[in-house]
One Martini backbone bead per residue (centre of mass of N, CA, C, O) as a GRO file, in nm:
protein
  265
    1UNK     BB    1  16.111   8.437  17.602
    2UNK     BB    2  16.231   8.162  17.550
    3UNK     BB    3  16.172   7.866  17.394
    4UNK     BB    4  16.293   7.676  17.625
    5UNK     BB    5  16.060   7.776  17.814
    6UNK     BB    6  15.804   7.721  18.035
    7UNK     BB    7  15.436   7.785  17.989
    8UNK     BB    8  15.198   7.698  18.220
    9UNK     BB    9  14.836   7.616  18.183
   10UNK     BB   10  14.552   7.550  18.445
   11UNK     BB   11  14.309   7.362  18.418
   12UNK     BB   12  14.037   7.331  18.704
   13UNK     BB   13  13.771   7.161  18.839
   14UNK     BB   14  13.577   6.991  19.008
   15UNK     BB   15  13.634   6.652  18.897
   16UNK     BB   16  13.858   6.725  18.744
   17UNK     BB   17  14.093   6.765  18.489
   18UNK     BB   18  14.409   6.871  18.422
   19UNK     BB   19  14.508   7.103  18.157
   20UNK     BB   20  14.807   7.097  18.003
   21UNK     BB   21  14.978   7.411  17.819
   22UNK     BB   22  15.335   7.364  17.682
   23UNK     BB   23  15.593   7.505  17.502
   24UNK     BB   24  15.876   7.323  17.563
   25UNK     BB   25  15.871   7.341  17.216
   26UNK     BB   26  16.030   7.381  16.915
   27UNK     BB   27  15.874   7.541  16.618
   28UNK     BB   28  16.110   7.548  16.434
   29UNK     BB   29  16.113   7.408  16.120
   30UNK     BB   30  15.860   7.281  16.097
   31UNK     BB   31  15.675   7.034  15.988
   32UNK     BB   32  15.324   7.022  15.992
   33UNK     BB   33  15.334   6.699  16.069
   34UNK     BB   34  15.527   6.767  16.309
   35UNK     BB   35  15.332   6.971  16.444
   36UNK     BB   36  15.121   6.741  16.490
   37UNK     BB   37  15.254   6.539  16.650
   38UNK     BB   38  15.251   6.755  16.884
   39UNK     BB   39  14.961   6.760  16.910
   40UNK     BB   40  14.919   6.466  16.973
   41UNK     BB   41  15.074   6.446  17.242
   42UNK     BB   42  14.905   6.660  17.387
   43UNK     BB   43  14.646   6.472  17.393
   44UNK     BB   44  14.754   6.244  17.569
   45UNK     BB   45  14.815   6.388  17.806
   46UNK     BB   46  14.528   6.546  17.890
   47UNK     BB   47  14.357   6.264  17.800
   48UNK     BB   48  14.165   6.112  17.921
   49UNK     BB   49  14.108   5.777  18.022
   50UNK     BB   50  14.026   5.472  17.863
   51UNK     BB   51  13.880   5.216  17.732
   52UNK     BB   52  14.020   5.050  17.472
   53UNK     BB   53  13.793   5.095  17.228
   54UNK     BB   54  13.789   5.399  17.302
   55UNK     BB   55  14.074   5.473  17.284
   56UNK     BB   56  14.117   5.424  16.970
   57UNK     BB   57  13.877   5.589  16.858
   58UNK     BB   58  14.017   5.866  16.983
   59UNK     BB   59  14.279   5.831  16.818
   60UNK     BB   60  14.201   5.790  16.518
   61UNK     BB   61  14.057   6.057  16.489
   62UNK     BB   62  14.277   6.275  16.596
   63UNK     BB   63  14.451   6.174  16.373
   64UNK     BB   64  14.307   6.262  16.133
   65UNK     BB   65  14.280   6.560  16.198
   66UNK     BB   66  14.579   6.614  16.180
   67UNK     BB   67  14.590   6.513  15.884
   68UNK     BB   68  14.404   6.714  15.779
   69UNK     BB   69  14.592   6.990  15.866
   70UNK     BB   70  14.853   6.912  15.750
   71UNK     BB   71  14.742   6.931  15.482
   72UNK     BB   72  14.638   7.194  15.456
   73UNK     BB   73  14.861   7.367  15.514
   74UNK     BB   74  15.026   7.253  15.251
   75UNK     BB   75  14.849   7.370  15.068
   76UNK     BB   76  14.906   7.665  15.189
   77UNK     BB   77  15.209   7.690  15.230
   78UNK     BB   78  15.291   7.679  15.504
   79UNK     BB   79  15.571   7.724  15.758
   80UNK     BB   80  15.462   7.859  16.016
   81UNK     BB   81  15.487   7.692  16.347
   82UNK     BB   82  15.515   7.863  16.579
   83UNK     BB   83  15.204   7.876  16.676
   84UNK     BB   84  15.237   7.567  16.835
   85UNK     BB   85  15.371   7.724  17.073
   86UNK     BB   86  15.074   7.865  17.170
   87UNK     BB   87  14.894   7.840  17.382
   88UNK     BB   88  14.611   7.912  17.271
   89UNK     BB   89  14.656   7.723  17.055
   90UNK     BB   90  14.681   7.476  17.226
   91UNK     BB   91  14.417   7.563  17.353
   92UNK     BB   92  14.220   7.471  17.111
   93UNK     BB   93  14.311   7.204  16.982
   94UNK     BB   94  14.240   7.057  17.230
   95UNK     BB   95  13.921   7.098  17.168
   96UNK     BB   96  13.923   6.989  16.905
   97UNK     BB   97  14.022   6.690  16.971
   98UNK     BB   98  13.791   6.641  17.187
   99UNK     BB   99  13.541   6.657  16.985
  100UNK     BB  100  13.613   6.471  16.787
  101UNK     BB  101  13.663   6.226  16.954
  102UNK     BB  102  13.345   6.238  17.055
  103UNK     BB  103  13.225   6.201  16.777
  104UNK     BB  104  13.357   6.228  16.417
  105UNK     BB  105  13.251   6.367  16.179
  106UNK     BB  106  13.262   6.517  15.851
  107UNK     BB  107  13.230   6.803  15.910
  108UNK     BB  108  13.364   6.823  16.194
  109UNK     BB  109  13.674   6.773  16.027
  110UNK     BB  110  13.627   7.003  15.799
  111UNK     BB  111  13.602   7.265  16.024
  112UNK     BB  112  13.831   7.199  16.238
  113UNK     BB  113  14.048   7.204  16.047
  114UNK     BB  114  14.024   7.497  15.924
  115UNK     BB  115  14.021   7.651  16.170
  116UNK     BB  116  14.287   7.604  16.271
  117UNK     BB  117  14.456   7.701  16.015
  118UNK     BB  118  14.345   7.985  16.057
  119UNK     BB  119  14.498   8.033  16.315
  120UNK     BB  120  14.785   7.983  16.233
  121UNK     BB  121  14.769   8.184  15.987
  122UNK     BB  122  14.639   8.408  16.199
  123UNK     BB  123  14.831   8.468  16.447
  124UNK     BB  124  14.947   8.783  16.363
  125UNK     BB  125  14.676   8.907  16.434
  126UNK     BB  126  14.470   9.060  16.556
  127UNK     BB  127  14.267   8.948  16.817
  128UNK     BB  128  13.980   8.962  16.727
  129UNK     BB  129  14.022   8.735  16.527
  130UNK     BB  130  14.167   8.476  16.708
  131UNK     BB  131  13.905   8.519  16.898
  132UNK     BB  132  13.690   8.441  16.720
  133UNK     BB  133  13.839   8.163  16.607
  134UNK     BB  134  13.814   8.051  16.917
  135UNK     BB  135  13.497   8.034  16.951
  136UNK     BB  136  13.459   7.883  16.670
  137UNK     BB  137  13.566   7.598  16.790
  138UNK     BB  138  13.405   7.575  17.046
  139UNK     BB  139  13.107   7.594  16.855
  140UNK     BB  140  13.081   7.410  16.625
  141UNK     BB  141  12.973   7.147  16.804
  142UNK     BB  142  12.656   7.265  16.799
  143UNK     BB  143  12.628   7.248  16.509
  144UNK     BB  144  12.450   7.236  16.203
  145UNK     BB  145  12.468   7.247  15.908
  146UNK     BB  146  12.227   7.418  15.845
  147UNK     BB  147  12.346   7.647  16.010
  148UNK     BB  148  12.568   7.729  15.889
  149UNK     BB  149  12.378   7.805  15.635
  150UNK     BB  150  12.278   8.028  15.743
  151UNK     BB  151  12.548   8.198  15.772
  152UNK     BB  152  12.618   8.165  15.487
  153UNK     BB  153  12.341   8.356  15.374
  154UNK     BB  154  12.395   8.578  15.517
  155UNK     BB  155  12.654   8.680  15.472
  156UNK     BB  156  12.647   8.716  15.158
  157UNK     BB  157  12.373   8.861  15.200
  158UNK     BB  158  12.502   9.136  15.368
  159UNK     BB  159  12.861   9.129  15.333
  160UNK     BB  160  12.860   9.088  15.017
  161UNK     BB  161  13.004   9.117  14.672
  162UNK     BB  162  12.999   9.033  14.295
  163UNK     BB  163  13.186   9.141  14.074
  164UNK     BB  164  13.068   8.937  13.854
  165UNK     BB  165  12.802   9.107  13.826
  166UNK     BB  166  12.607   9.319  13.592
  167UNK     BB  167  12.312   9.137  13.527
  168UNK     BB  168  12.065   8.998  13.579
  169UNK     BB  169  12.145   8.696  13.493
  170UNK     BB  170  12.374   8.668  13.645
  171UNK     BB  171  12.224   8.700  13.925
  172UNK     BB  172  12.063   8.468  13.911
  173UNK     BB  173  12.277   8.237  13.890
  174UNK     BB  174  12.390   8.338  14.174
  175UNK     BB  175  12.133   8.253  14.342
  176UNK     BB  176  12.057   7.993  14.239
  177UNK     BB  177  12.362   7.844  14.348
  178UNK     BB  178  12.297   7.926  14.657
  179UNK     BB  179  12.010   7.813  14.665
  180UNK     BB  180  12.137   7.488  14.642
  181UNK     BB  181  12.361   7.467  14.856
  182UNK     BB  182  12.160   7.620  15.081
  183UNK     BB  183  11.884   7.455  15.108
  184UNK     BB  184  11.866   7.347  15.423
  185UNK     BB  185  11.856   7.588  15.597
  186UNK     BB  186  11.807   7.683  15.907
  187UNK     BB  187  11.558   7.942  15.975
  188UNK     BB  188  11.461   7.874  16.292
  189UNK     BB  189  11.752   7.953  16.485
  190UNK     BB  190  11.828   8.286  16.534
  191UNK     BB  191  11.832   8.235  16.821
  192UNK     BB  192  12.066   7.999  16.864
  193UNK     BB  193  12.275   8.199  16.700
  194UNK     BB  194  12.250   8.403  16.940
  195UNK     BB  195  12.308   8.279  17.184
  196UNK     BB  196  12.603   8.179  17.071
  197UNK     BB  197  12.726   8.440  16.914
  198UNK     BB  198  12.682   8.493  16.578
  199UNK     BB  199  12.507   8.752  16.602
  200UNK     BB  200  12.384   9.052  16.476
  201UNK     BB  201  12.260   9.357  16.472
  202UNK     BB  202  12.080   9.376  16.124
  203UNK     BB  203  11.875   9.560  15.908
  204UNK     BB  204  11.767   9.323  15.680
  205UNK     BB  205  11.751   9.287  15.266
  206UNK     BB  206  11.832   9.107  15.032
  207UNK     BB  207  11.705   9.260  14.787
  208UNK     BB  208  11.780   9.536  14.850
  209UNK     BB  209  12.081   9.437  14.873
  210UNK     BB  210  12.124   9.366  14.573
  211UNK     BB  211  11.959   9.672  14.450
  212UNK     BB  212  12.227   9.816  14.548
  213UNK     BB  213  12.483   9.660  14.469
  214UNK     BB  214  12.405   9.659  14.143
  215UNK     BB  215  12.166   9.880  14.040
  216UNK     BB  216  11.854   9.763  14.062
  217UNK     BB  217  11.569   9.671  14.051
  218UNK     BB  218  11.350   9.560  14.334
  219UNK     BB  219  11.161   9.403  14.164
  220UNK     BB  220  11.351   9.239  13.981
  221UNK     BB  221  11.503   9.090  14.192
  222UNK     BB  222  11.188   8.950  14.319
  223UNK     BB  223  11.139   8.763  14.079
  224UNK     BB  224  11.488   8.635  14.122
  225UNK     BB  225  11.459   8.526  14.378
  226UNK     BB  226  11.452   8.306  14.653
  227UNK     BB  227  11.319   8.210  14.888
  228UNK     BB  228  11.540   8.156  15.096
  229UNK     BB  229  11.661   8.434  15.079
  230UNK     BB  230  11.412   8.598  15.167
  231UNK     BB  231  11.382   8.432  15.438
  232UNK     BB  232  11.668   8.604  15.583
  233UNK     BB  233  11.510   8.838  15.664
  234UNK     BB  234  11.564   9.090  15.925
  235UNK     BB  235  11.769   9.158  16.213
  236UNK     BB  236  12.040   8.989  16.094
  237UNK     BB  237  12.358   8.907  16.125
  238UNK     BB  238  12.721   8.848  16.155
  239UNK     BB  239  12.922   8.843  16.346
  240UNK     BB  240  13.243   8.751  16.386
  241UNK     BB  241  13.184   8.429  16.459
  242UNK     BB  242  12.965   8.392  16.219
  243UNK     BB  243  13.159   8.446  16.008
  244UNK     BB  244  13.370   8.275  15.993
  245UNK     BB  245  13.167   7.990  16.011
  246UNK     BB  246  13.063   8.117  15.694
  247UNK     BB  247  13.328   8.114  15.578
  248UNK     BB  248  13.415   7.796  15.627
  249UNK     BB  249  13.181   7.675  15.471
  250UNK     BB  250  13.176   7.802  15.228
  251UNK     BB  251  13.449   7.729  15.103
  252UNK     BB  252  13.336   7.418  15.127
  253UNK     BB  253  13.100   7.475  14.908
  254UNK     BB  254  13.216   7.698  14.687
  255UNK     BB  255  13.542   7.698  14.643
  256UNK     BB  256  13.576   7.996  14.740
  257UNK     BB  257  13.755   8.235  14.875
  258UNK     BB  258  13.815   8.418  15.225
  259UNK     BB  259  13.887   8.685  15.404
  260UNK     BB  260  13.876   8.798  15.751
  261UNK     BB  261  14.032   9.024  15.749
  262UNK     BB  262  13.797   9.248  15.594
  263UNK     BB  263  13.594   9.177  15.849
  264UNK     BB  264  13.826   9.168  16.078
  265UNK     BB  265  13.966   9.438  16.314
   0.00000   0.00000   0.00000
């Protein structure tokens, strides 16, 4: 199918308005601003009408996410906009505008514009990956910053490992500055984090595998874990919308970069 030939999907429930998304313009060449700005019309045309004050206030909100997602882009130097002709991206933008539009929160302004750009930037990756990435966008807006700490808690120490980490002294510093990020994570969520398809069974013990991935013994592990940490011990580890989502806090928290194509595949 060429560019220039209009694609589009509608969804519509009985009592509700139906949600276009076509193809229909060209996305060859452009800059991420203008990528943004056509998918700020794409919000225009399928979102409810509103009374002027709440309308003002969600277009606000929504020119906000698209200018921090253009922001985003450019800092990650992408220049394929193509992507933005995607049905499929095109209908989680949409997901993305429309539930800042709703809220307007400052995590949910920074986790959906990450994710949106993570969609763009990994569009030509396995299904797998792009499935995680739009459930994740889905799911965003359910969650509490407490929550997202949780999955980048289990994600962290269960997925992953420092290979800076040498020398006991070390593991500490690093359990340290980690249990103080995310020193609020609720960790009473577990079911709930498993009802939205977050987790997945995997038992694991923090300490245990910590004193395996460094070569440590575990008791002297245990001696330096924090309690938030050692908490974190159970049934589960991170799905792979879980993953995403605990990557994209992560980043966002420890300043810090992860490929999620390492994990998701």
């Amino acid at each position: 199918m060429s560019d220039n030939n209009i694609l589009v999907e509608q969804k519509a429930a009985m009592g509700s308005h139906t949600t276009q998304i076509a193809t229909q313009n060209n996305y060859h060449g452009l800059t991420p601003k203008e990528a943004c700005d056509l998918a700020m019309q794409m919000f225009h045309d399928n979102f409810p009408k509103l009374q002027e004050a709440a309308r003002e206030i969600a277009e606000e909100r929504v020119s906000e996410l698209m200018s921090k997602i253009a922001d985003k882009m450019g800092e990650k130097q992408l220049t394929d906009m193509t992507p933005f002709g995607d049905p499929d991206v095109q209908y989680v933008m949409y997901e993305a505008q429309k539930n800042y539009a709703r809220f307007g929160t400052q995590d949910m302004l920074s986790n959906l514009s990450e994710l949106i750009v993570n969609r763009v930037q990994y569009n030509h990756e396995k299904i797998c990956l792009k499935v995680a990435i739009d459930k994740a966008i889905e799911i965003v807006p359910m969650l509490t910053a407490e929550q997202l700490d949780t999955l980048s808690l289990l994600f962290l120490f269960s997925r992953t490992k420092n290979t800076k980490i040498h020398n006991l002294d070390e593991l500490k510093r690093f359990l340290d500055e980690i249990s103080v990020v995310f020193k609020k994570a609720d960790l009473s969520s577990f079911s709930y984090l498993n009802m939205l398809g977050c987790l997945e069974l995997y038992l694991y013990d923090p300490v245990e595998k910590c004193a395996e991935s460094y070569n440590f013994k575990e008791k002297d592990v245990k001696k330096i874990c924090p309690e938030i940490i050692k908490q974190t011990a159970g049934d589960y580890s991170t799905s792979y919308i879980g993953t995403i989502l605990a990557i994209v806090n992560a980043e966002l928290k420890l300043n810090k970069k992860f490929d999620p194509s390492f994990w998701i595949y």
